[in-house]
Short mmCIF file of C-alpha atoms in Angstrom, two decimals:
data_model
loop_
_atom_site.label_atom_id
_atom_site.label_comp_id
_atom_site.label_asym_id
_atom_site.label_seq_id
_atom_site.Cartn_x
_atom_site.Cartn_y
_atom_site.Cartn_z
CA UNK A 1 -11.62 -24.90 -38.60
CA UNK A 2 -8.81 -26.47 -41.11
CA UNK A 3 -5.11 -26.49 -40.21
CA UNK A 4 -3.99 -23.32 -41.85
CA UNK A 5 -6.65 -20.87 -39.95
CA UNK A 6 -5.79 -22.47 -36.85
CA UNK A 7 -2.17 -21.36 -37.42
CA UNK A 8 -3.37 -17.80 -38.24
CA UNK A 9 -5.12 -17.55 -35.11
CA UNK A 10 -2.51 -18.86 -32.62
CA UNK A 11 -0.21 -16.68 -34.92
CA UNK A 12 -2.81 -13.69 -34.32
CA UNK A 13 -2.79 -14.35 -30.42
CA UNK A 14 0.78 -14.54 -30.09
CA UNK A 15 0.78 -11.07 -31.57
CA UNK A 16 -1.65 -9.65 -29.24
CA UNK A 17 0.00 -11.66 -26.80
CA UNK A 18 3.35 -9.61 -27.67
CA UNK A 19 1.86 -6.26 -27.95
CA UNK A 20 0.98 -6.68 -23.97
CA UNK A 21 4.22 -7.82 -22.47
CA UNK A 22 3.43 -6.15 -19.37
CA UNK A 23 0.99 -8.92 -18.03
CA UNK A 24 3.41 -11.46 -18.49
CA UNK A 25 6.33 -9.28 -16.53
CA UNK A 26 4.55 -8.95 -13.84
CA UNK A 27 3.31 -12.66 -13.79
CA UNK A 28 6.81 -13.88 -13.75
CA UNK A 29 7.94 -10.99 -10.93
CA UNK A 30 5.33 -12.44 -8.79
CA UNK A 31 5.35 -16.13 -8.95
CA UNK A 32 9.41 -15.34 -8.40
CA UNK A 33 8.24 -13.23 -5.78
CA UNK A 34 6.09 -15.51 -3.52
CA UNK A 35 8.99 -18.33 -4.23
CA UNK A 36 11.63 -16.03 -2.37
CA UNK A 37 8.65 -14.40 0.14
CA UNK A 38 9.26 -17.52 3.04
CA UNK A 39 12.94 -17.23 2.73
CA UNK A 40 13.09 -13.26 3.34
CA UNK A 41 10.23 -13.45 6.28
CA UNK A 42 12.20 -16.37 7.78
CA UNK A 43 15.40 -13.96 7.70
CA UNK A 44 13.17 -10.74 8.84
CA UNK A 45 11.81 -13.08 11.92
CA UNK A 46 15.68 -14.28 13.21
CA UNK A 47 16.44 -10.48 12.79
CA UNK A 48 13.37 -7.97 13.51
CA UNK A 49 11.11 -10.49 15.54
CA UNK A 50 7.81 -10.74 14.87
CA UNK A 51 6.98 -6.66 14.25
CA UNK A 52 9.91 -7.44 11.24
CA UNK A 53 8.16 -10.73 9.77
CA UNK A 54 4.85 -8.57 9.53
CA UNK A 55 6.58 -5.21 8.07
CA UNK A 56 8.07 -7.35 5.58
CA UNK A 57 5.03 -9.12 4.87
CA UNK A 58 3.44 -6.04 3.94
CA UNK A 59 6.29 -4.41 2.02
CA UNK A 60 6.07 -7.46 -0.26
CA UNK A 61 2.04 -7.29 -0.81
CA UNK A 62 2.68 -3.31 -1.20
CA UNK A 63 5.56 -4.10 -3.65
CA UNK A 64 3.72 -6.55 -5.79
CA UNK A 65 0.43 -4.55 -5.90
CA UNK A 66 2.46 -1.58 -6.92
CA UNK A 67 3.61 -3.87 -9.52
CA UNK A 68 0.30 -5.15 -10.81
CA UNK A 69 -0.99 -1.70 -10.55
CA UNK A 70 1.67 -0.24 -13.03
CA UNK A 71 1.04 -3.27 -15.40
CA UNK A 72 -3.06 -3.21 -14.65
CA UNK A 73 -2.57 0.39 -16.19
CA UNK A 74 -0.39 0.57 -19.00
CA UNK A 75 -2.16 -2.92 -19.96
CA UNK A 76 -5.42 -0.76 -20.54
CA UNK A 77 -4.08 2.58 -21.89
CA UNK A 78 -2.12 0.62 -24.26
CA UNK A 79 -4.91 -0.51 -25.79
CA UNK A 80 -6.27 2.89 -26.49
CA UNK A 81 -3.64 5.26 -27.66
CA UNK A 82 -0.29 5.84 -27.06
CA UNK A 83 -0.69 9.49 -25.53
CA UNK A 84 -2.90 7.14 -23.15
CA UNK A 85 0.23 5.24 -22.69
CA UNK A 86 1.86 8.78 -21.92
CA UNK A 87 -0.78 9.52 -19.63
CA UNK A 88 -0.91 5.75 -17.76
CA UNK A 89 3.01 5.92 -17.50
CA UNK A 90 3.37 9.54 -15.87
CA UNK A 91 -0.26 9.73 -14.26
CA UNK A 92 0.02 6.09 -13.21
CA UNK A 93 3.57 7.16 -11.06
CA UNK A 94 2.23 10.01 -8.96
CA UNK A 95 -0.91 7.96 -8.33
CA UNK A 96 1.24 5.10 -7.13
CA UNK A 97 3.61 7.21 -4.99
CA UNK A 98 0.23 8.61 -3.32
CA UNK A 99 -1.10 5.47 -2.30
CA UNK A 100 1.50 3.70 -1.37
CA UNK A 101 2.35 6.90 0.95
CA UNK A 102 -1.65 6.72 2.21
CA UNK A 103 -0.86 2.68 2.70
CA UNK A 104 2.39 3.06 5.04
CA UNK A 105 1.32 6.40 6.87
CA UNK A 106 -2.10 4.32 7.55
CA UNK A 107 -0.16 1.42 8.37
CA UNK A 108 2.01 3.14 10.92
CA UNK A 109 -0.91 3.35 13.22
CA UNK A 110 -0.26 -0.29 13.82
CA UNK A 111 1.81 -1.53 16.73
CA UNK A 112 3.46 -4.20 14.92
CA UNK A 113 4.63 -1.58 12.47
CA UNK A 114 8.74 -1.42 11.87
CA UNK A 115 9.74 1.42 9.59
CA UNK A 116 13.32 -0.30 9.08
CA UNK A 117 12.02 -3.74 7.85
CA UNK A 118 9.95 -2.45 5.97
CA UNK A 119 12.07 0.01 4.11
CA UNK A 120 14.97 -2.42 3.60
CA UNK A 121 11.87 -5.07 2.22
CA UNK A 122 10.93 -2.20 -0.27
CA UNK A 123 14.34 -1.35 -1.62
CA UNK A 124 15.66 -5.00 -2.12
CA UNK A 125 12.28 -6.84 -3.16
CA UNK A 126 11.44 -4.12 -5.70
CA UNK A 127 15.43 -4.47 -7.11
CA UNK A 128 15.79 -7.81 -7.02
CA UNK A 129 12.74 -8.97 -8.74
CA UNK A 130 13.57 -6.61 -11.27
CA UNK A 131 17.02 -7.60 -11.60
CA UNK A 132 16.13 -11.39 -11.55
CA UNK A 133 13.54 -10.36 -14.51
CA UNK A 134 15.56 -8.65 -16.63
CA UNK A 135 18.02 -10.93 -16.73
CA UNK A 136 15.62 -12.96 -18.08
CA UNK A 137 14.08 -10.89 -20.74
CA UNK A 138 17.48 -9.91 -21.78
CA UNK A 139 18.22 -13.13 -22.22
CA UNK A 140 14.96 -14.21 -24.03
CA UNK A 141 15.05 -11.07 -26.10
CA UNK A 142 18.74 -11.78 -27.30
CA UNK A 143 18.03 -15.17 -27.29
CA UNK A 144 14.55 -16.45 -28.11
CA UNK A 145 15.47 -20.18 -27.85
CA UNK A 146 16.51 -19.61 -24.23
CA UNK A 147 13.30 -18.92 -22.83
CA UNK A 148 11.87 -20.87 -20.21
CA UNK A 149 10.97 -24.62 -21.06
CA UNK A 150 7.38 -24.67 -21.02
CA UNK A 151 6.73 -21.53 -22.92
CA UNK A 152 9.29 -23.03 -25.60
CA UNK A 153 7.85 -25.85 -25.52
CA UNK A 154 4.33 -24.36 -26.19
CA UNK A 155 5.46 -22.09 -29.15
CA UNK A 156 6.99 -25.74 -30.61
CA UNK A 157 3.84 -27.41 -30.44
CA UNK A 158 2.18 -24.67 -32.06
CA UNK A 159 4.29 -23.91 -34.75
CA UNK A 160 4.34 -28.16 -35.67
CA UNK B 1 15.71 26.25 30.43
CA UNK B 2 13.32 23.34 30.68
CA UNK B 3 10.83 24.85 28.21
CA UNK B 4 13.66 26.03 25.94
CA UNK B 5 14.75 22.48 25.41
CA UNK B 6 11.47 21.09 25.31
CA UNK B 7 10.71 23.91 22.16
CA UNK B 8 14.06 22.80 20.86
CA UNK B 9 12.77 19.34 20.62
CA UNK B 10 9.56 20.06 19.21
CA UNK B 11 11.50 22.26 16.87
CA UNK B 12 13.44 19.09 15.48
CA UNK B 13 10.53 17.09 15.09
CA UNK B 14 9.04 19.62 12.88
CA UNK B 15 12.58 20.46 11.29
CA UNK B 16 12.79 16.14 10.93
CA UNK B 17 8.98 16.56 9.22
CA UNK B 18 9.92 19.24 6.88
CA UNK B 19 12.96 17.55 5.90
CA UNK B 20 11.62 13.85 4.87
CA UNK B 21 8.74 15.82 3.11
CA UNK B 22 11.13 18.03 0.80
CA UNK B 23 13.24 14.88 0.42
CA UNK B 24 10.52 12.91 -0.95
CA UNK B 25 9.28 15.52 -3.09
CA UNK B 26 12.65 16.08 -4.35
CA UNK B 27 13.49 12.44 -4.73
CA UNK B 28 10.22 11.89 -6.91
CA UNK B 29 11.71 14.54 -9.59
CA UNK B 30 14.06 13.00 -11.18
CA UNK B 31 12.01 9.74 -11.79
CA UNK B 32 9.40 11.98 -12.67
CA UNK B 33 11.95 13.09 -15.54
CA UNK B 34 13.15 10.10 -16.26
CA UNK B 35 10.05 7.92 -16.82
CA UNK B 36 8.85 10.76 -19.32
CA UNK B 37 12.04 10.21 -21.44
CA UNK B 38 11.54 6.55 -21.20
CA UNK B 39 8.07 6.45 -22.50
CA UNK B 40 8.35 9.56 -24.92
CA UNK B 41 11.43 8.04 -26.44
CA UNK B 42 9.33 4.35 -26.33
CA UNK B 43 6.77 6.01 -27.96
CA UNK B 44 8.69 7.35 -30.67
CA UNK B 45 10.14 3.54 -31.39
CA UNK B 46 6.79 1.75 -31.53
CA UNK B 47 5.88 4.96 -34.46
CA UNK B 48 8.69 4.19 -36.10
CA UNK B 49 8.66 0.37 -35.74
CA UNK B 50 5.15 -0.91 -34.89
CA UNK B 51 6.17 -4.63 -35.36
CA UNK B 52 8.62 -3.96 -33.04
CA UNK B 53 6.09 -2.78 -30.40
CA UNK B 54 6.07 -5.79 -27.87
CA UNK B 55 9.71 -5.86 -27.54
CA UNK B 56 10.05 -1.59 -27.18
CA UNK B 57 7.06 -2.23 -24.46
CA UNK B 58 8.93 -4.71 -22.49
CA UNK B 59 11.76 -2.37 -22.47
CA UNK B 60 9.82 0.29 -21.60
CA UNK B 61 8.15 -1.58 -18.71
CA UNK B 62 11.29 -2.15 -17.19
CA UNK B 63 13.01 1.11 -17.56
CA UNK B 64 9.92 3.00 -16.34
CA UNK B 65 10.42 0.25 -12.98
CA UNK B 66 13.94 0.56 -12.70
CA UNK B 67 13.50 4.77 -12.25
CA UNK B 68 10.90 3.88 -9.84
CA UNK B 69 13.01 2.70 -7.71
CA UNK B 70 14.60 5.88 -7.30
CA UNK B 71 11.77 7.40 -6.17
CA UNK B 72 10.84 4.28 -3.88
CA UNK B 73 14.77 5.28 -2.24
CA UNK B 74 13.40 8.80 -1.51
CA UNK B 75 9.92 7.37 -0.08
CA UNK B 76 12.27 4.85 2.43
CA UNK B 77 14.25 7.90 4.28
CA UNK B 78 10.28 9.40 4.27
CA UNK B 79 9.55 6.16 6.27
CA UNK B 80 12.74 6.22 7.92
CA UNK B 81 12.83 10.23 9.01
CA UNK B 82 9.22 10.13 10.01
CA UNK B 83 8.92 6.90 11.63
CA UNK B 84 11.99 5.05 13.14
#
């Protein structure tokens, strides 16, 4: 494969790679996600005890699933059509609502279960990461040479 | 006048069930709304700009999680109403 077809195909991916931004999202929310996780279970545990650390826990793994979940979705009915997009996007938030519902109300069986940790852990993990992400984005969207190093980086040695 | 407050209690409860359900329903509206204008007017974008898709996606991604959490308020004071 010479030089200039190699171009056109990491050019190609790129594209692809920019027509499903949702993956990457949800990549960054998570790895950002599991980086704060210790710190808010430490501050659930001096707070809520040990019922707290384990409401939290699961708030978190219910808040990123919801999150891959939404991204999963729209991922695949992108790809289709964009009524399927309709579809994913309005279809894909009742579905959502339900489960997560069946999860807690299933959940609340448990005797370590603590409605207040665990709402508080929904409100602010779901917020924050979003907050910390679009910072981000708006600041790689506005400016492209701001994103993080490695991806920068990457696109260099691609484009030499 | 026992079994009058115990039926007044039991009343609550159901009063407290009835509530958290209509809140949650009502609460799940508006995002409802909202994440339809967010992808219909997304959709509309990426027709008019296709090479602009990835960008109006990300956009899209986050405005359809930021009305979310709206509804993910309303399913909290479910918890909180039927739970604490």
């Amino acid at each position: 494969m010479n030089e200039s077809t190699e171009q056109r195909r990491l050019a190609s991916s790129d594209v692809e790679q920019n027509q499903e931004p949702e993956k990457g999202i949800v990549a960054d929310m998570i790895v950002r996600g599991m980086k704060v996780a210790p710190v808010w279970l430490l501050f659930s545990w001096l707070i809520w005890g040990i019922d707290g650390v384990a409401s939290s826990a699961y708030g978190l793994g219910l808040i990123f699933a919801n999150f891959i979940a939404a991204a999963a979705f729209l991922t695949w009915a992108g790809r289709i059509s964009t009524a399927a997009l309709m579809f994913a996007a309005l279809g894909g938030f009742i579905v959502r609502l339900g489960v997560l519902t069946l999860a807690v109300v299933a959940a609340s069986k448990i005797s370590v279960f603590a409605p207040v940790p665990l709402g508080i852990t929904i409100i602010v993990s779901h917020l924050g990461l979003l907050v910390w992400e679009t910072r981000y984005v708006s600041l790689s969207l506005a400016y492209p040479g701001l994103g993080p190093a490695h991806i920068t980086q990457t696109n260099h040695k691609e484009t030499k | 006048m026992i079994d009058l407050l115990a039926q007044a209690d039991t009343a609550v409860d159901g009063l407290k069930a009835v509530g958290a359900g209509l809140g949650y329903g009502l609460a799940a509206i508006g995002p409802g709304v909202g994440i339809g204008l967010v992808v219909g007017n997304a959709i509309t974008a990426m027709a008019r700009q296709p090479e602009s898709a990835g960008m109006v996606r990300t956009t899209m991604f986050l405005g359809i999680a930021f009305t979310e959490a709206l509804a993910l308020i309303g399913f909290v004071v479910f918890i909180l109403l039927n739970f604490a």
